[in-house]
mmCIF file of C-alpha atoms in Angstrom:
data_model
loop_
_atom_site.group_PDB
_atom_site.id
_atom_site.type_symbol
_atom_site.label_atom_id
_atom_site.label_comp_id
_atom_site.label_asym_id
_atom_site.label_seq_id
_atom_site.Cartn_x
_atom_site.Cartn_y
_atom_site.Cartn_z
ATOM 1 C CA UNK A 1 -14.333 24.377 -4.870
ATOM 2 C CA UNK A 2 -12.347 22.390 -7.516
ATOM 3 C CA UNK A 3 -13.520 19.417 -9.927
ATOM 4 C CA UNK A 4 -11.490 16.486 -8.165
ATOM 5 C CA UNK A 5 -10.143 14.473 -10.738
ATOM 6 C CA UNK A 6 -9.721 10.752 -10.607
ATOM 7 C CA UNK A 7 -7.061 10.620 -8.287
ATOM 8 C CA UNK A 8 -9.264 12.656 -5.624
ATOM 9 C CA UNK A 9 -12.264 10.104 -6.453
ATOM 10 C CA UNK A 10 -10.127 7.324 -5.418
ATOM 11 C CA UNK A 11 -8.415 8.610 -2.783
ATOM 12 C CA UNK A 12 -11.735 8.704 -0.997
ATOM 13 C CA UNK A 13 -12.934 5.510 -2.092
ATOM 14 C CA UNK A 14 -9.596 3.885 -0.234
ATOM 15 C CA UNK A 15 -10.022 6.357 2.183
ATOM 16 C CA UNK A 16 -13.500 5.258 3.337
ATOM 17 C CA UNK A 17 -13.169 2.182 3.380
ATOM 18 C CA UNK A 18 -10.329 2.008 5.454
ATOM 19 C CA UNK A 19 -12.102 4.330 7.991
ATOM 20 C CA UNK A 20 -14.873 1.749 8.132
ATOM 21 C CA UNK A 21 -12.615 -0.544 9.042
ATOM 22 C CA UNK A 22 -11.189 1.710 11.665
ATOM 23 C CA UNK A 23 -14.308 2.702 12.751
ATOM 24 C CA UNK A 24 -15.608 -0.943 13.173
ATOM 25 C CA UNK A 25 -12.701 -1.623 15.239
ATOM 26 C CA UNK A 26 -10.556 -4.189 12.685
ATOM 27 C CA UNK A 27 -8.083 -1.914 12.305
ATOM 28 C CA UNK A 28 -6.467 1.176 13.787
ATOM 29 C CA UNK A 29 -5.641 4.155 11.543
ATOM 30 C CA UNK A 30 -2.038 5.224 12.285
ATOM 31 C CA UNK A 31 -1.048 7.581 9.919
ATOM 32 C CA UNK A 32 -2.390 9.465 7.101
ATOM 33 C CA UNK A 33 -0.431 11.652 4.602
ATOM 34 C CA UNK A 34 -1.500 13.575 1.740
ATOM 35 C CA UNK A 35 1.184 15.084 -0.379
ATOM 36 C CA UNK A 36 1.187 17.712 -3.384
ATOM 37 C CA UNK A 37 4.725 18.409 -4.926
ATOM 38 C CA UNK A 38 4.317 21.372 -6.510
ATOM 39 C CA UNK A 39 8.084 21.008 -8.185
ATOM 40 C CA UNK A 40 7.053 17.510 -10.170
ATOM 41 C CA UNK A 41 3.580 18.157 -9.966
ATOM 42 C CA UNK A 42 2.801 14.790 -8.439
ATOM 43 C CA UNK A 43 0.236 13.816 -5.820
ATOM 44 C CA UNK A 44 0.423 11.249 -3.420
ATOM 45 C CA UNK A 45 -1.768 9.722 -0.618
ATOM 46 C CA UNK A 46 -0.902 7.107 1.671
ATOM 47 C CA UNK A 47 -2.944 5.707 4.619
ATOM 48 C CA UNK A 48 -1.476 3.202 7.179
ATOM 49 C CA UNK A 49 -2.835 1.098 9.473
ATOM 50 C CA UNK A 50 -2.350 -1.670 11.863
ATOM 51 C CA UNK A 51 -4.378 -4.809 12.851
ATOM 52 C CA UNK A 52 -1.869 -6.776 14.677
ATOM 53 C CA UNK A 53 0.513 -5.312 16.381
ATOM 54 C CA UNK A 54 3.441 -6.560 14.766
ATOM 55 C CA UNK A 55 3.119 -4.982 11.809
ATOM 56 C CA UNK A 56 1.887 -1.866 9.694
ATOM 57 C CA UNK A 57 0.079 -1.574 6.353
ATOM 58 C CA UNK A 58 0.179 0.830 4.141
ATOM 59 C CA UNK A 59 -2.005 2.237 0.964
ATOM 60 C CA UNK A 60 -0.519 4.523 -1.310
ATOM 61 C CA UNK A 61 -2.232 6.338 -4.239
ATOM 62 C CA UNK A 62 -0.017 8.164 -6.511
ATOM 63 C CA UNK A 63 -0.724 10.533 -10.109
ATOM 64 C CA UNK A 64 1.857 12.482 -12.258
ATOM 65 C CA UNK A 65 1.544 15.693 -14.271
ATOM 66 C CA UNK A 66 0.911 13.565 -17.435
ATOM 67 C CA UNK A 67 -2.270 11.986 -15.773
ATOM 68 C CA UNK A 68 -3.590 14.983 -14.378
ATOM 69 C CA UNK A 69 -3.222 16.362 -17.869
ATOM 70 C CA UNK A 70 -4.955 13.813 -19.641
ATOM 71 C CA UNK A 71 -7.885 14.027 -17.348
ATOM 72 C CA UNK A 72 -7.975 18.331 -17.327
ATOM 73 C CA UNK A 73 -7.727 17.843 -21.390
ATOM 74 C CA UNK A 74 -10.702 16.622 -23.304
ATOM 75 C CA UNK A 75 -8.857 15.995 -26.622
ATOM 76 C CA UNK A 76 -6.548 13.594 -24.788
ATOM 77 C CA UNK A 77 -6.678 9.908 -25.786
ATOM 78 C CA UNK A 78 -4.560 8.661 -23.138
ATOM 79 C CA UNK A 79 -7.129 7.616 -19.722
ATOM 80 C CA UNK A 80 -6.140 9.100 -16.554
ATOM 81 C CA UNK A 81 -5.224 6.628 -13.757
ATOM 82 C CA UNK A 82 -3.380 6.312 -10.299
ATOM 83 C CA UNK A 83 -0.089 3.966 -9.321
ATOM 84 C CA UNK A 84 -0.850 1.849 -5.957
ATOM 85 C CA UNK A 85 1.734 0.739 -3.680
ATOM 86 C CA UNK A 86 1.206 -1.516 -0.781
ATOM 87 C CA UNK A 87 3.491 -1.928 1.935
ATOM 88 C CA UNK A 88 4.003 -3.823 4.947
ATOM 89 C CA UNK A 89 6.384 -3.460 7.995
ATOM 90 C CA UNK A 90 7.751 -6.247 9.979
ATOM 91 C CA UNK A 91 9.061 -5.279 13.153
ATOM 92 C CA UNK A 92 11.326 -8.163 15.386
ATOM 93 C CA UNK A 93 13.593 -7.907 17.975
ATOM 94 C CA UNK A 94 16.171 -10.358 16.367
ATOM 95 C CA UNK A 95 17.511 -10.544 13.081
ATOM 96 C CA UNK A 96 15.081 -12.011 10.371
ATOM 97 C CA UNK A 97 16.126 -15.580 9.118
ATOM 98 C CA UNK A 98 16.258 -16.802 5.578
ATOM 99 C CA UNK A 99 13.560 -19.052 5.966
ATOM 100 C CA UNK A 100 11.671 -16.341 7.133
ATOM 101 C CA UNK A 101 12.395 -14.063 3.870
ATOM 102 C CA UNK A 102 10.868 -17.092 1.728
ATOM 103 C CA UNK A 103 8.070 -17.971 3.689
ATOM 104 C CA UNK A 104 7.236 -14.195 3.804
ATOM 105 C CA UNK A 105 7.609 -14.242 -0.415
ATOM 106 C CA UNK A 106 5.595 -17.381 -0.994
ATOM 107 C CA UNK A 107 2.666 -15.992 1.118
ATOM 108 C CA UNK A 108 2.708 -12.413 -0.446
ATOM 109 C CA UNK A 109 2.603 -14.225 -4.199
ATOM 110 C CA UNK A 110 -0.012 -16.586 -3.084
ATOM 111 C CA UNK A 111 -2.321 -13.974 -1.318
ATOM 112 C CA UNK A 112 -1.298 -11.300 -4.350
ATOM 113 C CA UNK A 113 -0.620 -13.208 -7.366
ATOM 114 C CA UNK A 114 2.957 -13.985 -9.141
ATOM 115 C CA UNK A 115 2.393 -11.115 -11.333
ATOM 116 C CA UNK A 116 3.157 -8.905 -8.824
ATOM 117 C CA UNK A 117 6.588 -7.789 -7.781
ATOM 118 C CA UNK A 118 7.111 -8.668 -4.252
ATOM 119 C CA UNK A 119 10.079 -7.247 -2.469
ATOM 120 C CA UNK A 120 11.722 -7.130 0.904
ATOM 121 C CA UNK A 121 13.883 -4.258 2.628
ATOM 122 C CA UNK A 122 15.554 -5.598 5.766
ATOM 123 C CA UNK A 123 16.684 -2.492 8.128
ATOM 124 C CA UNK A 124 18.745 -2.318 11.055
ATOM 125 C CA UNK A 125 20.011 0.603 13.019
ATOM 126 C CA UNK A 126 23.421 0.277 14.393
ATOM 127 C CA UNK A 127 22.966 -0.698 18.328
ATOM 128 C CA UNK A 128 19.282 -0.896 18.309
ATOM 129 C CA UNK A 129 17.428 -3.576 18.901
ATOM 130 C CA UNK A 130 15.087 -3.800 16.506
ATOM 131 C CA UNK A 131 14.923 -5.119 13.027
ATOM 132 C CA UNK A 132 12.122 -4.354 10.110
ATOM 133 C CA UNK A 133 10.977 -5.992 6.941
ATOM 134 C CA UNK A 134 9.626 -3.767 4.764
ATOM 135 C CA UNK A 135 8.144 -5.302 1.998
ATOM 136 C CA UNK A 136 6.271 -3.815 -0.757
ATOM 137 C CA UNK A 137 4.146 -4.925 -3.536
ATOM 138 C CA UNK A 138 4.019 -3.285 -6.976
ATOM 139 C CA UNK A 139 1.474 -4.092 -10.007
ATOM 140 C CA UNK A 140 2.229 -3.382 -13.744
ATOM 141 C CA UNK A 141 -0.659 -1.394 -14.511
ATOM 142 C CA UNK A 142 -2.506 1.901 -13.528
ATOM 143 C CA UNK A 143 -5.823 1.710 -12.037
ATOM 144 C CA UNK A 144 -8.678 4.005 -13.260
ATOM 145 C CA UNK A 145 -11.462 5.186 -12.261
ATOM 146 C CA UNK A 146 -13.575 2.562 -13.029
ATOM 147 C CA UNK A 147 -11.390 -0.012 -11.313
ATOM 148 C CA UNK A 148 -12.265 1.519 -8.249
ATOM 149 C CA UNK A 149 -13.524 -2.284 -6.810
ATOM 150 C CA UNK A 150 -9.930 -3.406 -7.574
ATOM 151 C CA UNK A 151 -8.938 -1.131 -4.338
ATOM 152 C CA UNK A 152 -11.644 -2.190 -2.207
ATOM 153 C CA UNK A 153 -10.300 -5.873 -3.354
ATOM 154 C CA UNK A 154 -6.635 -4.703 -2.126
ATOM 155 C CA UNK A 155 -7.617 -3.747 1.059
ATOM 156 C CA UNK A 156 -9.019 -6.960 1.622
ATOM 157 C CA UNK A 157 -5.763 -8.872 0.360
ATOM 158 C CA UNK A 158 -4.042 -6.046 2.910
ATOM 159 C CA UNK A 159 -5.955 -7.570 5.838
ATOM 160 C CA UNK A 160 -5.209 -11.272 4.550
ATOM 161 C CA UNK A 161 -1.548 -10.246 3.951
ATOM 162 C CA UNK A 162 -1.981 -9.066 7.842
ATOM 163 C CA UNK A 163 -3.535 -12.001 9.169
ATOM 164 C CA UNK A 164 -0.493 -14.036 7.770
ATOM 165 C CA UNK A 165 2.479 -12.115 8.869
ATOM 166 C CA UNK A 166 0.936 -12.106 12.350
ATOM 167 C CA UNK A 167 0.992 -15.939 11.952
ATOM 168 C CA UNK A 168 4.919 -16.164 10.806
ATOM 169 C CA UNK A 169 5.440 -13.821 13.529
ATOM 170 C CA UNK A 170 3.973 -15.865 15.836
ATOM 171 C CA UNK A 171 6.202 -18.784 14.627
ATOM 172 C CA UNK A 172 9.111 -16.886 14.923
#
């Protein structure tokens, strides 16, 4: 048995939550990955899931060698924390529209805030029919351990973020 550090503590946190959801039939669990990279020394968790089915969500929890280290050394001053990612994936069977890139911006900054970066990936392979948006969202900041209901929080903007893309979809 090991002493998880904070990274483990709120990989489970995300983890169960999402589960819940799963379980309670909101959302469907499609994919779960958890990554050690023994050459950087990172560690990386992502969870995806899907409540509409036109497009994914995914969670992911990342920590470097440099928080790890701060957390297995007492005489550290720097606090441990995590980088989140969230990401979303569009799928359509024609070509996404400007319009569409906009509306899709404006809703992200309104459901996550303007302080977040907000960016689109359009992708396309060559005599297939299907096109993807793959938009992520980044924050400026680390969370911690005791930032934990900031996650739960994301989740909830995750299903919102949903909710709306099925809408545009829709429109589309």
């Amino acid at each position: 048995m090991f002493d998880p550090i904070v990274f483990d503590n709120l990989k489970v946190v995300v983890e169960g939550e999402i589960y819940d959801l799963d379980l309670s039939g909101q959302v469907s669990v499609t994919n779960r990955e958890d990554f050690v990279d023994l050459a950087q020394f990172t560690r990386t968790y992502r969870i995806s899931f899907q409540q509409h089915f036109c497009c994914t969500a995914s969670l992911t929890l990342s920590t470097d060698l440099d928080n790890i280290h701060a957390e297995l050394t007492p005489s550290r001053v720097e606090k441990p924390g995590c980088t989140v990612y969230i990401h979303f994936q569009l799928k359509k069977q024609k070509p996404f529209e400007e319009a569409e890139f906009q509306n899709i911006q404006e809703m992200c900054e309104r459901i996550w805030g303007t302080t977040r970066v907000v960016k689109q990936r359009i992708t396309h392979e060559v005599g297939g029919s299907e096109y993807e948006n793959n938009i992520e969202v980044t924050f400026n900041r680390f969370i911690y351990e005791d930032q934990v209901g900031d996650l739960i929080e994301m989740i909830d903007y995750m299903l919102q973020t949903t909710d709306q893309l099925k809408v545009l979809y829709d429109k589309s």
